[in-house]
Coordinates of C-alpha atoms in Angstrom, one line a residue:
M1 CA 0.0 0.0 0.0
E2 CA 1.4 3.4 -1.0
L3 CA 0.8 6.4 1.2
K4 CA -0.2 9.8 -0.1
G5 CA 2.9 11.4 1.4
D6 CA 5.2 8.9 -0.5
R7 CA 3.7 9.9 -3.9
S8 CA 4.0 13.5 -3.1
R9 CA 7.6 13.2 -2.1
R10 CA 8.4 11.4 -5.3
S11 CA 6.6 14.0 -7.4
G12 CA 8.3 16.9 -5.5
T13 CA 5.1 18.8 -4.9
T14 CA 4.7 18.6 -1.2
S15 CA 6.3 17.0 1.8
G16 CA 3.1 15.5 3.1
L17 CA 3.3 17.5 6.3
P18 CA 0.9 20.3 7.1
G19 CA 2.3 23.7 6.6
S20 CA 5.7 22.5 5.3
P21 CA 7.2 23.9 2.0
P22 CA 7.3 21.7 -1.0
L23 CA 10.5 19.7 -1.8
R24 CA 12.5 20.7 -4.8
G25 CA 13.0 17.9 -7.3
P26 CA 15.2 17.7 -10.4
G27 CA 14.4 20.6 -12.8
S28 CA 12.1 22.4 -10.4
S29 CA 12.3 26.1 -9.8
P30 CA 12.5 27.7 -6.4
P31 CA 9.2 28.7 -4.8
P32 CA 8.3 32.4 -5.1
Y33 CA 8.1 32.9 -1.3
V34 CA 11.6 31.7 -0.5
L35 CA 13.9 34.8 0.3
A36 CA 17.4 34.7 -1.0
L37 CA 20.2 35.7 1.5
P38 CA 22.6 38.5 0.3
A39 CA 25.8 37.2 -1.1
Q40 CA 28.7 37.3 1.3
P41 CA 31.7 39.3 -0.1
S42 CA 34.8 37.2 -0.9
K43 CA 38.2 37.7 0.7
E44 CA 39.4 39.5 -2.5
E45 CA 36.5 42.0 -2.3
E46 CA 37.1 42.6 1.4
D47 CA 40.8 43.3 0.7
D48 CA 39.8 45.7 -2.1
E49 CA 37.4 47.6 0.2
S50 CA 40.0 47.8 3.0
W51 CA 42.6 49.0 0.5
E52 CA 40.3 51.6 -0.8
L53 CA 39.4 52.8 2.7
A54 CA 43.1 53.0 3.6
S55 CA 43.9 55.0 0.5
R56 CA 41.1 57.5 1.2
R57 CA 42.1 57.8 4.8
K58 CA 45.8 58.4 3.9
A59 CA 44.8 61.1 1.4
A60 CA 42.6 62.8 4.0
E61 CA 45.4 62.6 6.6
E62 CA 47.8 64.3 4.1
R63 CA 45.4 67.2 3.6
I64 CA 44.8 67.5 7.4
S65 CA 48.6 67.5 7.9
W66 CA 49.2 70.3 5.4
W67 CA 46.4 72.5 6.9
A68 CA 47.8 72.0 10.4
A69 CA 51.4 72.6 9.3
S70 CA 50.4 75.8 7.6
L71 CA 48.8 77.1 10.7
V72 CA 51.7 76.0 12.9
A73 CA 54.2 77.6 10.5
F74 CA 52.7 81.1 11.1
G75 CA 53.3 80.7 14.8
G76 CA 56.9 79.5 14.2
L77 CA 57.5 82.4 11.9
A78 CA 56.2 84.9 14.6
W79 CA 58.4 83.2 17.2
G80 CA 61.5 83.3 14.9
L81 CA 61.0 86.9 14.0
D82 CA 60.6 87.8 17.7
L83 CA 63.7 85.9 18.8
G84 CA 65.8 87.1 15.9
S85 CA 64.7 90.8 16.1
I86 CA 66.7 91.4 19.2
S87 CA 70.0 90.9 17.4
G88 CA 69.4 93.8 15.1
A89 CA 67.0 96.0 17.1
L90 CA 69.1 96.1 20.3
A91 CA 71.7 98.5 18.8
G92 CA 68.9 100.9 17.7
A93 CA 67.2 100.8 21.0
R94 CA 70.4 101.4 22.9
Q95 CA 71.1 104.5 20.7
R96 CA 67.6 105.8 21.1
F97 CA 67.2 105.4 24.9
G98 CA 70.8 105.5 25.9
L99 CA 70.8 102.0 27.5
S100 CA 73.9 101.0 29.5
D101 CA 75.4 97.5 29.3
R102 CA 73.5 96.5 32.5
E103 CA 70.2 97.9 31.2
A104 CA 70.7 96.2 27.9
G105 CA 71.4 92.9 29.6
L106 CA 68.2 93.4 31.7
F107 CA 66.2 94.2 28.6
V108 CA 67.4 90.9 26.9
G109 CA 67.0 88.8 30.0
L110 CA 63.4 89.9 30.7
M111 CA 62.2 87.8 27.9
S112 CA 63.2 84.6 29.7
V113 CA 61.2 85.7 32.8
G114 CA 58.2 86.4 30.7
E115 CA 58.6 83.0 28.8
L116 CA 58.4 81.0 32.0
W117 CA 55.4 83.0 33.2
G118 CA 53.7 82.6 29.8
A119 CA 54.3 78.8 29.6
T120 CA 52.9 78.3 33.1
L121 CA 49.8 80.3 32.3
A122 CA 49.3 78.6 29.0
G123 CA 49.6 75.1 30.5
V124 CA 46.7 75.8 32.9
V125 CA 44.6 77.7 30.5
G126 CA 45.0 75.2 27.7
D127 CA 44.0 72.2 29.9
I128 CA 41.0 74.0 31.3
F129 CA 39.6 76.2 28.5
G130 CA 40.9 74.5 25.4
R131 CA 43.8 74.7 22.9
R132 CA 42.2 77.2 20.5
R133 CA 41.4 79.8 23.1
C134 CA 44.9 79.5 24.6
L135 CA 46.4 79.8 21.2
A136 CA 44.2 82.8 20.3
A137 CA 45.2 84.5 23.6
A138 CA 48.9 84.0 22.8
D139 CA 48.5 85.5 19.4
V140 CA 46.7 88.5 20.7
L141 CA 49.5 89.0 23.3
M142 CA 52.1 88.7 20.6
V143 CA 50.5 91.4 18.5
V144 CA 50.1 93.7 21.4
S145 CA 53.7 93.2 22.7
A146 CA 55.1 93.8 19.2
L147 CA 53.2 97.1 18.8
V148 CA 54.2 98.2 22.3
L149 CA 57.9 97.6 21.6
A150 CA 57.7 99.3 18.2
S151 CA 56.1 102.4 19.6
A152 CA 58.0 102.6 22.9
Q153 CA 58.9 106.1 24.0
S154 CA 60.6 105.3 27.4
K155 CA 62.7 102.6 29.0
T156 CA 59.8 101.4 31.2
T157 CA 57.6 100.8 28.1
L158 CA 60.5 99.0 26.5
Y159 CA 60.8 96.7 29.6
V160 CA 57.1 96.0 29.8
G161 CA 56.9 95.2 26.1
R162 CA 59.8 92.8 26.4
V163 CA 58.1 90.9 29.3
C164 CA 54.9 90.7 27.3
S165 CA 56.8 89.4 24.3
G166 CA 58.4 86.7 26.4
T167 CA 55.0 85.8 27.9
A168 CA 53.6 85.5 24.4
V169 CA 56.5 83.3 23.2
G170 CA 56.2 80.9 26.2
A171 CA 52.4 80.7 25.8
L172 CA 52.7 80.2 22.0
F173 CA 55.1 77.3 22.5
V174 CA 52.9 75.3 24.9
A175 CA 49.6 76.1 23.0
L176 CA 51.0 75.2 19.6
V177 CA 52.7 72.0 20.7
A178 CA 49.4 70.8 22.4
W179 CA 47.1 71.8 19.6
A180 CA 49.2 70.5 16.7
S181 CA 50.1 67.2 18.3
E182 CA 46.4 66.5 18.9
V183 CA 45.0 67.7 15.6
S184 CA 47.5 66.1 13.3
P185 CA 47.3 62.4 12.4
S186 CA 49.7 60.2 14.4
R187 CA 51.5 59.1 11.2
R188 CA 52.2 62.7 10.1
R189 CA 52.7 64.3 13.5
G190 CA 56.4 64.7 13.1
T191 CA 56.0 66.6 9.8
V192 CA 53.6 69.0 11.4
M193 CA 55.8 69.7 14.4
A194 CA 59.0 69.9 12.2
S195 CA 57.3 72.7 10.2
F196 CA 57.3 74.7 13.4
E197 CA 61.0 74.5 13.7
L198 CA 61.4 75.2 10.0
A199 CA 59.3 78.4 10.3
I200 CA 61.5 79.5 13.3
S201 CA 64.6 79.2 11.1
A202 CA 62.9 81.2 8.4
G203 CA 62.0 83.9 10.9
F204 CA 65.6 84.2 11.9
V205 CA 66.7 84.5 8.3
C206 CA 64.0 87.2 7.6
S207 CA 65.0 89.2 10.6
F208 CA 68.7 89.1 9.7
A209 CA 67.9 90.2 6.2
V210 CA 66.0 93.2 7.4
F211 CA 68.8 94.1 9.8
A212 CA 71.5 93.7 7.1
A213 CA 69.7 96.3 5.0
K214 CA 69.6 99.1 7.5
P215 CA 71.0 98.1 10.9
V216 CA 70.0 101.0 13.0
E217 CA 67.1 102.9 11.3
V218 CA 64.7 99.9 11.1
W219 CA 64.9 98.8 14.8
R220 CA 61.2 99.7 15.4
A221 CA 60.2 97.7 12.2
L222 CA 62.1 94.7 13.5
F223 CA 60.1 94.8 16.8
A224 CA 56.9 95.1 14.8
L225 CA 57.5 92.3 12.4
P226 CA 56.2 89.4 14.6
A227 CA 52.8 91.1 14.7
I228 CA 52.1 90.2 11.0
P229 CA 52.3 86.3 11.2
A230 CA 50.7 86.4 14.7
F231 CA 47.7 88.3 13.3
V232 CA 47.4 85.9 10.4
Q233 CA 47.5 82.9 12.8
L234 CA 44.9 84.6 15.0
V235 CA 42.5 84.8 12.0
A236 CA 43.2 81.2 11.0
I237 CA 42.7 79.8 14.5
A238 CA 39.3 81.5 14.6
I239 CA 38.1 79.1 11.9
A240 CA 40.2 76.1 12.8
P241 CA 38.7 73.2 14.7
E242 CA 39.3 72.6 18.4
S243 CA 41.4 69.6 19.4
P244 CA 39.2 66.5 19.3
V245 CA 41.4 64.8 21.8
W246 CA 41.0 67.7 24.3
L247 CA 37.2 67.6 23.7
A248 CA 37.2 63.9 24.4
T249 CA 38.6 64.5 27.8
R250 CA 35.6 66.7 28.6
D251 CA 32.9 64.9 26.7
R252 CA 33.5 61.7 24.8
K253 CA 30.7 62.2 22.3
R254 CA 31.7 65.8 21.5
G255 CA 35.3 64.6 21.0
V256 CA 34.3 61.8 18.6
E257 CA 32.0 64.1 16.6
A258 CA 34.8 66.8 16.4
H259 CA 37.2 64.1 15.2
R260 CA 34.8 63.1 12.4
Q261 CA 34.2 66.8 11.5
L262 CA 38.0 67.4 11.3
Y263 CA 38.2 64.7 8.6
V264 CA 35.2 66.1 6.8
R265 CA 36.3 69.8 6.8
W266 CA 40.1 69.5 6.4
G267 CA 40.4 66.0 5.0
R268 CA 37.3 66.4 2.7
D269 CA 36.3 62.8 3.3
D270 CA 34.3 61.0 6.1
V271 CA 36.9 58.3 6.8
A272 CA 37.9 59.2 10.4
P273 CA 39.6 56.4 12.3
P274 CA 38.4 55.6 15.9
L275 CA 39.4 58.2 18.5
D276 CA 41.2 56.1 21.1
E277 CA 43.0 58.8 23.1
G278 CA 41.9 60.3 26.4
P279 CA 41.8 59.5 30.1
T280 CA 40.2 56.2 30.9
T281 CA 40.9 55.8 34.6
V282 CA 40.9 58.0 37.7
E283 CA 44.6 57.5 38.1
S284 CA 45.2 59.2 34.7
T285 CA 44.1 62.6 36.0
S286 CA 47.2 62.8 38.1
C287 CA 50.6 63.8 36.8
W288 CA 52.5 61.3 39.0
P289 CA 52.0 58.2 36.8
W290 CA 53.6 60.1 33.9
R291 CA 56.9 60.8 35.8
V292 CA 58.9 58.5 33.6
P293 CA 58.1 60.2 30.3
W294 CA 58.5 63.6 32.1
L295 CA 62.0 62.6 33.3
C296 CA 62.9 61.5 29.7
V297 CA 61.9 64.9 28.4
V298 CA 63.9 66.6 31.1
V299 CA 67.0 64.5 30.3
L300 CA 66.6 65.4 26.6
A301 CA 66.4 69.1 27.6
W302 CA 69.7 68.7 29.6
L303 CA 71.3 67.1 26.5
T304 CA 70.0 69.9 24.3
F305 CA 72.0 72.5 26.2
F306 CA 75.0 70.6 27.5
T307 CA 76.0 68.9 24.2
G308 CA 77.0 72.4 22.9
G309 CA 74.9 72.7 19.7
F310 CA 72.6 75.4 21.2
N311 CA 75.5 77.6 22.5
L312 CA 77.5 77.1 19.3
R313 CA 75.1 79.2 17.3
I314 CA 75.1 82.0 20.0
F315 CA 78.9 82.2 20.4
A316 CA 79.8 81.2 16.9
V317 CA 81.7 84.5 16.1
E318 CA 83.8 84.2 19.4
I319 CA 84.6 80.6 18.7
F320 CA 85.8 81.3 15.1
E321 CA 87.9 84.2 16.3
A322 CA 89.4 82.1 19.0
S323 CA 90.5 79.6 16.3
G324 CA 92.5 82.4 14.6
M325 CA 90.0 83.8 12.2
S326 CA 89.4 87.5 11.5
A327 CA 86.1 89.1 12.7
E328 CA 84.9 89.7 9.1
V329 CA 85.4 86.2 8.0
A330 CA 83.9 84.9 11.3
A331 CA 80.7 86.9 10.6
R332 CA 80.4 85.4 7.1
A333 CA 80.9 81.9 8.5
T334 CA 78.2 82.5 11.0
L335 CA 75.7 83.2 8.2
G336 CA 76.6 79.8 6.8
L337 CA 75.4 78.2 10.1
G338 CA 72.0 79.8 9.5
V339 CA 71.8 78.4 6.0
V340 CA 72.8 74.9 7.3
K341 CA 70.2 75.1 10.0
F342 CA 67.4 75.9 7.6
A343 CA 68.5 73.2 5.1
T344 CA 68.8 70.5 7.8
T345 CA 65.3 71.4 9.1
A346 CA 63.9 71.1 5.6
F347 CA 65.5 67.6 5.3
A348 CA 64.2 66.5 8.7
L349 CA 60.7 67.7 7.7
A350 CA 60.7 65.1 4.9
R351 CA 62.3 62.2 6.8
V352 CA 61.3 62.4 10.5
D353 CA 58.1 60.4 9.9
V354 CA 60.0 57.9 7.8
D355 CA 63.1 57.1 9.9
G356 CA 61.6 57.7 13.3
R357 CA 62.6 59.9 16.3
K358 CA 65.1 57.5 18.0
P359 CA 67.3 57.0 15.0
F360 CA 67.4 60.8 14.5
L361 CA 68.6 61.3 18.1
M362 CA 71.2 58.6 18.0
R363 CA 72.7 59.9 14.7
S364 CA 72.7 63.4 16.1
L365 CA 74.4 62.5 19.3
G366 CA 77.0 60.3 17.5
V367 CA 78.0 63.1 15.0
T368 CA 77.9 65.7 17.8
A369 CA 80.4 63.8 19.9
V370 CA 82.8 63.5 16.9
C371 CA 82.5 67.1 15.9
A372 CA 83.1 68.3 19.5
L373 CA 86.3 66.3 19.7
V374 CA 87.4 67.7 16.3
I375 CA 86.9 71.3 17.5
A376 CA 88.6 70.6 20.8
A377 CA 91.6 69.1 19.1
G378 CA 91.9 71.5 16.1
M379 CA 91.3 74.8 17.8
G380 CA 94.3 76.4 16.1
V381 CA 93.1 75.4 12.6
P382 CA 90.4 77.8 11.4
W383 CA 89.1 75.9 8.4
L384 CA 88.8 72.7 10.4
V385 CA 86.9 74.5 13.2
V386 CA 84.5 76.1 10.7
A387 CA 83.8 72.8 8.9
A388 CA 83.2 70.9 12.1
A389 CA 80.9 73.7 13.4
H390 CA 78.8 73.4 10.3
V391 CA 78.4 69.7 10.7
Y392 CA 77.9 70.2 14.4
T393 CA 75.0 72.6 13.6
A394 CA 73.4 70.1 11.1
A395 CA 73.6 67.3 13.6
F396 CA 72.1 69.3 16.4
Q397 CA 69.3 70.5 14.2
L398 CA 68.6 67.0 12.9
G399 CA 68.2 65.6 16.4
F400 CA 67.3 68.0 19.1
G401 CA 66.2 70.9 17.0
T402 CA 63.5 68.8 15.3
C403 CA 62.6 66.1 17.8
N404 CA 62.2 68.2 21.0
F405 CA 58.9 69.8 19.9
I406 CA 57.7 66.4 18.5
L407 CA 58.5 64.5 21.7
V408 CA 56.8 67.0 24.0
G409 CA 53.6 66.5 22.0
E410 CA 53.9 62.7 21.8
L411 CA 55.0 61.6 25.3
F412 CA 52.4 63.5 27.3
P413 CA 48.7 62.6 27.5
P414 CA 46.2 65.1 26.1
H415 CA 44.5 66.0 29.4
L416 CA 47.8 66.8 31.1
K417 CA 49.9 67.9 28.1
G418 CA 49.7 71.6 29.0
R419 CA 50.8 71.2 32.6
L420 CA 53.5 68.7 31.9
A421 CA 54.9 70.7 29.0
T422 CA 54.9 73.8 31.3
S423 CA 56.7 71.9 34.1
V424 CA 59.5 70.9 31.6
K425 CA 60.2 74.6 30.8
F426 CA 61.5 75.3 34.3
P427 CA 64.4 72.8 34.4
A428 CA 65.0 73.6 30.7
A429 CA 65.4 77.3 31.6
A430 CA 67.8 76.4 34.4
F431 CA 69.8 74.2 32.0
Q432 CA 70.0 77.0 29.4
F433 CA 71.1 79.6 31.9
S434 CA 73.8 77.4 33.5
S435 CA 75.1 76.2 30.2
Q436 CA 75.4 79.7 28.7
L437 CA 77.1 81.0 31.9
L438 CA 79.5 78.1 31.8
F439 CA 80.3 78.7 28.1
A440 CA 80.8 82.4 28.6
L441 CA 83.2 81.8 31.5
A442 CA 85.2 79.2 29.6
L443 CA 85.3 81.0 26.3
D444 CA 88.7 82.7 26.8
S445 CA 90.9 80.0 28.4
Y446 CA 89.2 76.6 28.5
L447 CA 87.4 76.3 25.2
P448 CA 89.0 73.0 24.1
L449 CA 88.2 71.5 27.5
L450 CA 84.6 72.7 27.2
F451 CA 84.1 71.0 23.9
A452 CA 85.7 67.8 25.2
A453 CA 83.0 68.0 28.0
H454 CA 80.3 68.4 25.4
A455 CA 81.6 65.3 23.6
A456 CA 81.4 63.3 26.9
A457 CA 77.8 64.6 27.4
A458 CA 76.9 63.5 23.9
V459 CA 78.3 60.0 24.6
L460 CA 76.2 59.8 27.8
G461 CA 73.2 60.9 25.8
L462 CA 73.8 58.2 23.2
I463 CA 73.8 55.6 25.9
F464 CA 70.6 57.1 27.3
V465 CA 68.8 57.0 24.0
R466 CA 70.0 53.5 23.2
F467 CA 69.1 51.8 26.4
V468 CA 66.5 54.0 28.1
F469 CA 64.5 55.8 25.5
V470 CA 62.0 54.2 23.1
E471 CA 60.6 55.0 19.6
S472 CA 57.5 57.2 19.8
Y473 CA 56.4 57.3 16.2
N474 CA 52.7 56.5 15.6
K475 CA 52.1 55.5 19.3
S476 CA 49.8 56.8 22.0
P477 CA 51.2 58.2 25.2
A478 CA 50.0 55.2 27.1
Q479 CA 51.9 52.9 24.8
I480 CA 55.1 54.9 25.1
K481 CA 54.8 55.0 28.9
H482 CA 54.3 51.2 29.0
E483 CA 57.4 50.7 26.8
L484 CA 59.5 53.0 28.8
R485 CA 58.7 50.9 31.9
A486 CA 59.7 47.8 30.0
T487 CA 63.2 48.9 28.9
P488 CA 66.3 47.0 30.4
F489 CA 67.2 50.0 32.4
A490 CA 63.7 50.3 33.9
K491 CA 63.7 46.6 34.8
W492 CA 67.1 46.9 36.5
W493 CA 65.9 49.9 38.5
K494 CA 62.8 48.0 39.6
R495 CA 64.9 45.1 40.8
R496 CA 67.2 47.5 42.7
R497 CA 64.2 49.1 44.4
R498 CA 62.7 45.7 45.4
R499 CA 66.0 44.6 46.9
R500 CA 66.2 47.9 48.8
R501 CA 62.7 47.5 50.1
R502 CA 63.5 43.9 51.3
R503 CA 66.5 45.2 53.2
L504 CA 64.5 47.9 54.9
H505 CA 61.8 45.4 55.9
A506 CA 64.4 43.0 57.3
A507 CA 65.9 45.9 59.3
D508 CA 62.4 46.7 60.6
D509 CA 61.8 43.1 61.7
E510 CA 65.0 43.1 63.6
A511 CA 64.3 46.4 65.4
W512 CA 60.6 45.5 66.0
N513 CA 59.0 47.0 69.1
P514 CA 55.6 45.8 70.3
A515 CA 54.6 49.3 71.3
D516 CA 54.9 50.4 67.7
D517 CA 52.5 47.6 66.7
D518 CA 50.1 48.8 69.3
D519 CA 49.9 52.1 67.5
E520 CA 49.5 50.4 64.1
A521 CA 46.7 48.1 65.4
W522 CA 44.9 51.0 67.0
N523 CA 45.1 53.3 64.0
L524 CA 43.9 50.5 61.6
A525 CA 41.0 49.6 63.9
A526 CA 40.0 53.2 64.1
A527 CA 40.2 53.6 60.3
C528 CA 38.1 50.5 59.6
G529 CA 35.3 51.6 62.0
S530 CA 36.1 48.9 64.7
P531 CA 33.8 48.9 67.7
I532 CA 36.8 49.6 69.9
T533 CA 35.9 52.7 72.0
Q534 CA 38.6 52.8 74.6
R535 CA 42.3 52.2 74.1
T536 CA 44.0 50.1 76.8
P537 CA 47.7 49.5 76.9
L538 CA 48.7 45.9 76.0
P539 CA 51.3 44.0 77.9
H540 CA 54.6 42.8 76.4
R541 CA 54.2 39.5 74.7
S542 CA 56.7 36.8 73.7
D543 CA 57.5 35.7 70.2
D544 CA 55.5 32.5 70.7
D545 CA 52.4 34.4 71.5
D546 CA 52.8 36.5 68.4
E547 CA 53.3 33.4 66.2
E548 CA 50.2 31.9 67.6
D549 CA 48.2 35.1 66.9
E550 CA 49.6 35.3 63.4
G551 CA 48.6 31.7 62.7
R552 CA 45.1 32.4 63.9
I553 CA 44.8 35.6 61.8
A554 CA 46.1 33.7 58.7
A555 CA 43.5 31.1 59.2
S556 CA 40.8 33.8 59.5
F557 CA 42.0 35.4 56.3
S558 CA 41.9 32.0 54.5
Q559 CA 38.5 31.2 55.8
S560 CA 37.1 34.7 54.9
S561 CA 38.7 34.7 51.4
S562 CA 37.3 31.3 50.6
S563 CA 33.8 32.2 51.7
S564 CA 34.0 35.5 49.8
S565 CA 35.1 33.8 46.6
S566 CA 32.4 31.1 46.8
S567 CA 29.6 33.6 47.5
S568 CA 30.1 35.8 44.4
S569 CA 32.5 36.4 41.5
S570 CA 32.4 40.1 41.6
S571 CA 35.8 40.3 43.2
K572 CA 37.3 39.2 39.9
E573 CA 36.0 42.5 38.4
G574 CA 38.1 44.7 40.7
K575 CA 35.9 45.0 43.7
S576 CA 37.7 45.0 47.0
R577 CA 37.1 42.4 49.7
S578 CA 36.9 43.4 53.3
V579 CA 37.9 41.1 56.1
S580 CA 36.7 41.8 59.6
L581 CA 38.9 40.6 62.4
S582 CA 38.8 41.1 66.2
L583 CA 42.2 41.7 67.4
S584 CA 43.2 40.9 70.9
S585 CA 47.0 41.2 70.6
P586 CA 49.5 43.4 68.7
T587 CA 50.3 41.8 65.4
R588 CA 51.6 42.8 62.0
L589 CA 48.6 43.3 59.6
V590 CA 48.3 43.0 55.9
A591 CA 45.6 44.9 53.9
W592 CA 43.9 42.8 51.3
T593 CA 42.1 44.3 48.3

């Protein structure tokens, strides 16, 4: 006997079960009510899509980098004009106001005082009110100080203008480093920051060109020159975006949206990568966890001033004359140093995001050590000293001249960048003052010995960069901090500290006094809210009694921890466990979390 369902299955019309779809036989077409799933892309198609997205994102990052570098360049140009104008304008100001040597020194030194004050103010203002507002305030102060100096009619006005100029320079440094390092893409951050140094070099060259035309008559124009690029940057920053990273520290949603709008406005494409920078823990709001990156920046600041490259540009004429060169030839050779500085910065602008920061620093320190030894050994040969000085300048500019600004922006977290960058300015100012004072004192009699000391400092710096410092290219501050704590030197330092703590604990155990443990037990019970209401002195106990109490407390800890772990698993998620103990004897306590 043949069932109806069997015939239907053979014919392919129905399965014989109520409500079930018909079975498909040979040559049958799919039923009209069966929905076809979308075709999954193949691996080749996924690779093509990811390659296209990466290409669009790279093009957008290039456009953002050029916009940011252009805005940063105006700030560097203003800074370079302001720093270089004093070389040509000082003679005219002294002639106009009759400044003595002491008054001229005071006038020049007031800029350093204002720079420290401006950096301190900009660090706090930038972290609280934002990078754009801090940068705009620095530009306004730069314009005002330039106009005050250019229109000064008394010594007091001249001094006030100089302090305001230094304040603007210090604030401009901190604000530009913070804003540019957070707006620029991580893979192009070095190029953006190197454009700042390139613009400073261009500002020096422009100020020297104006001074060479009419050295005394145009001293007011030299003081007024920085107002032009500062005003242009002020207009540009008014339409520039705020730092998305800083906004993310205040409001995560606003920061993510600003990050996307940055790519839409400046990158002209909505391909923004995820924004992964910003504080994530309560600990990150403190500056103390970032002490290792801060110390690295301070060491680099020490190397900047004590390897001799910075002072070589300031005392170049005196060094060339000490080697046996005439004053006129020495002045021409000094102009060559400016050309080398500008050309080296342009080269670093193109290569710093390709080779990395650490290789630049190591090459710079190695060449610096060799050049310093050549100058120390060949002080009586003018052409050798000039050639070594030019290579010396190129090496310094390739390493410290380019990387210092980049590293300040990369090693510090966004929500603390202003304050940490400001705190670095104080030891850097002390290093600058002491190195220049030492160089001026040793210029007449101990110049070869001084350059030999610079060579030794460069060798120490080479060891520091090789074994302590890490590469920071395309890395977040948290990654850099983690890698700095994992270097061989950091591991050796941790082992040394652990051994020292063990020795101290062993000494404490040998000099243990029960009365001290009475104080510890009482304070701990009061802090934990123990029902103890009256403190009674405890008698002296023997070591056997203490061992018995310690064994009982250890058993209580074990029992309490086992019951706590079996009752819930929330302790694995970071919640602290509390253990309640009734203490009847002085013992050493351990706090468990």
